[in-house]
Amino acid sequence: MNTLSMRAAQAVIALACAAAAGDALALRCNGRIVSIGDHRFEGEERCGEPYWVERYSEYQVIGEFAPVQRTVEHRIEAWYYNFGTSSLMRRLVFIDNRLYREDTLGYGYAALGTDCNLDALVPGISTGEVVARCGTPAADDTRYVEQVVRDGAGNARERIIRQDEWMYRKSSRAPRLLTFSDGRLASIERLRK
């Protein structure tokens, strides 16, 4: 076998391995694969309706302070799935209706909101993980803060950062106020009864 055909054979083997690895890492729902780049409706068709959805936008500014400035909105959705106690929960992140990323979370729950220990929640977990453990909050409030990051070449990225406050009342214990920044738990405050 000459050097050229040997390299071609190696390339074919490498591509086959990459394709097999890609399928192994893809999410399977009802026997069907959900892959990066799939449309949002394909994800819902294959996996069903998520138990929790976060929605927000990011704006890309091109030609900032130039005679012509263009702002493009990128819509982002994070979908959360609970497949039960023997499977890992999953988060599918869609940008502009296309699957951008899949995240694996901890093991799922037999029923949402049944494993709530507010004192065990750690900063950094997502709103979807809190809903899986504790259910939806008794009360909530949302505010927005604008953040602009400039690259010095006339381009910028504007993000609207969502600040959420959720209040939980569990049995006779003092209520807790959970504060989230962009869908991530930032702090927990014990409130008076």
XYZ file of C-alpha atoms in Angstrom:
193
model
C 0.000 0.000 0.000
C 1.507 3.351 -1.002
C 1.708 6.374 1.305
C -1.230 8.181 -0.351
C -3.652 5.256 -0.014
C -2.444 4.623 3.543
C -3.255 8.245 4.465
C -6.630 7.955 2.762
C -7.405 4.799 4.746
C -6.363 6.536 7.985
C -8.597 9.493 7.135
C -11.579 7.194 6.490
C -10.989 5.398 9.797
C -10.683 8.730 11.667
C -13.936 10.002 10.123
C -15.735 6.769 11.008
C -14.502 6.995 14.605
C -15.570 10.640 14.839
C -19.023 9.806 13.487
C -19.408 6.903 15.926
C -18.269 9.083 18.839
C -20.727 11.815 17.815
C -23.626 9.348 17.847
C -22.508 7.945 21.200
C -22.642 11.443 22.746
C -25.966 12.416 21.140
C -29.143 12.396 23.219
C -31.569 9.584 22.480
C -35.252 10.261 23.065
C -37.780 7.546 22.347
C -35.171 5.726 20.265
C -34.482 8.792 18.097
C -31.288 10.877 18.154
C -31.226 14.612 18.868
C -28.024 16.198 17.540
C -26.305 19.568 17.538
C -27.784 21.702 14.747
C -31.243 20.103 14.912
C -34.187 22.495 14.780
C -36.140 23.215 17.946
C -39.282 21.500 16.645
C -37.231 18.328 15.985
C -36.114 18.334 19.609
C -39.674 18.621 20.886
C -40.928 16.060 18.372
C -38.324 13.518 19.530
C -38.116 14.258 23.273
C -41.524 15.697 24.060
C -42.277 18.847 25.994
C -39.606 19.846 28.546
C -40.619 20.263 32.184
C -38.919 23.688 32.381
C -37.852 26.302 29.794
C -35.673 29.408 30.250
C -35.875 32.086 27.546
C -33.639 35.099 27.018
C -31.974 37.101 24.239
C -28.525 38.344 23.377
C -27.920 41.156 20.898
C -24.920 41.382 18.580
C -24.079 44.929 17.472
C -22.056 45.199 14.254
C -20.517 48.525 13.243
C -21.141 50.225 16.563
C -20.728 54.031 16.290
C -20.218 53.673 12.499
C -22.461 55.389 9.915
C -24.406 52.118 9.623
C -24.971 50.046 12.719
C -26.738 46.698 12.699
C -28.157 44.908 15.736
C -28.988 41.204 15.490
C -31.047 39.434 18.150
C -30.093 35.885 19.084
C -32.878 34.080 20.945
C -31.697 31.505 23.458
C -33.817 28.788 25.074
C -32.687 26.205 27.619
C -34.963 23.163 27.840
C -34.837 20.818 30.835
C -35.760 17.124 30.724
C -36.234 14.691 33.602
C -36.087 11.052 32.474
C -36.564 9.515 35.935
C -34.357 8.257 38.754
C -32.272 5.853 36.661
C -31.305 8.453 34.039
C -29.474 11.752 34.024
C -31.440 14.949 33.535
C -30.561 16.908 30.391
C -30.511 20.556 29.364
C -30.783 21.360 25.653
C -29.653 24.878 24.719
C -31.088 26.300 21.499
C -29.810 29.472 19.842
C -32.051 30.882 17.127
C -34.104 27.663 17.092
C -31.070 25.374 16.501
C -29.625 23.010 19.092
C -26.337 24.557 20.166
C -25.358 22.468 23.195
C -26.504 19.576 25.351
C -25.627 19.501 29.059
C -25.838 16.494 31.333
C -27.124 17.247 34.828
C -27.494 15.033 37.914
C -29.792 12.039 38.200
C -33.481 12.689 37.696
C -36.443 12.364 40.033
C -39.463 10.075 40.181
C -41.638 13.174 40.515
C -40.625 16.827 40.207
C -40.485 18.867 43.394
C -40.328 15.914 45.783
C -36.677 16.069 46.894
C -36.460 19.636 48.176
C -33.832 20.519 50.742
C -33.389 24.270 50.418
C -30.365 24.195 52.741
C -28.553 21.760 50.413
C -28.848 23.915 47.270
C -25.455 25.210 46.112
C -24.692 28.405 44.182
C -24.334 27.875 40.460
C -27.121 25.357 39.918
C -29.717 26.293 37.326
C -33.359 27.270 37.722
C -34.326 24.019 35.993
C -32.452 21.955 38.584
C -34.141 23.865 41.430
C -37.567 23.273 39.846
C -36.750 19.547 39.515
C -35.925 19.344 43.232
C -38.378 21.843 44.751
C -41.091 22.529 42.182
C -42.110 26.024 41.116
C -41.709 28.847 43.658
C -44.554 30.220 45.789
C -43.728 33.723 44.502
C -41.259 35.159 42.026
C -40.029 38.458 40.605
C -37.779 39.267 37.633
C -35.617 42.300 36.799
C -33.229 42.960 33.923
C -29.787 44.584 33.726
C -28.079 45.470 30.442
C -24.420 44.543 29.952
C -22.400 45.718 26.906
C -19.053 44.155 25.964
C -17.103 46.001 23.225
C -14.210 44.549 21.229
C -12.664 47.927 20.240
C -13.218 47.244 16.525
C -16.736 48.660 16.305
C -18.499 45.484 17.446
C -20.310 44.844 20.686
C -22.346 42.181 22.407
C -25.310 43.416 24.427
C -26.789 41.056 26.948
C -29.822 41.546 29.034
C -28.988 39.798 32.308
C -32.038 38.403 34.028
C -32.174 38.711 37.822
C -34.786 36.412 39.395
C -35.966 36.205 42.987
C -37.914 33.106 43.981
C -39.562 32.546 47.340
C -40.176 29.053 48.717
C -42.258 28.137 51.771
C -41.732 24.548 52.884
C -43.750 23.246 55.848
C -43.119 25.031 59.161
C -39.602 26.171 58.284
C -38.659 29.775 57.608
C -39.241 30.772 53.978
C -36.214 31.129 51.701
C -35.509 33.762 49.059
C -33.434 32.372 46.180
C -31.684 34.897 43.929
C -30.648 33.873 40.407
C -28.476 35.687 37.883
C -28.947 34.550 34.281
C -30.620 31.352 35.412
C -27.932 30.387 37.962
C -28.420 30.381 41.726
C -26.441 33.269 43.240
C -27.645 33.263 46.872
C -30.163 31.928 49.378
C -31.561 34.114 52.147
C -33.553 32.845 55.120
C -36.619 35.060 55.669
C -38.553 35.588 58.882
C -41.689 33.513 59.398
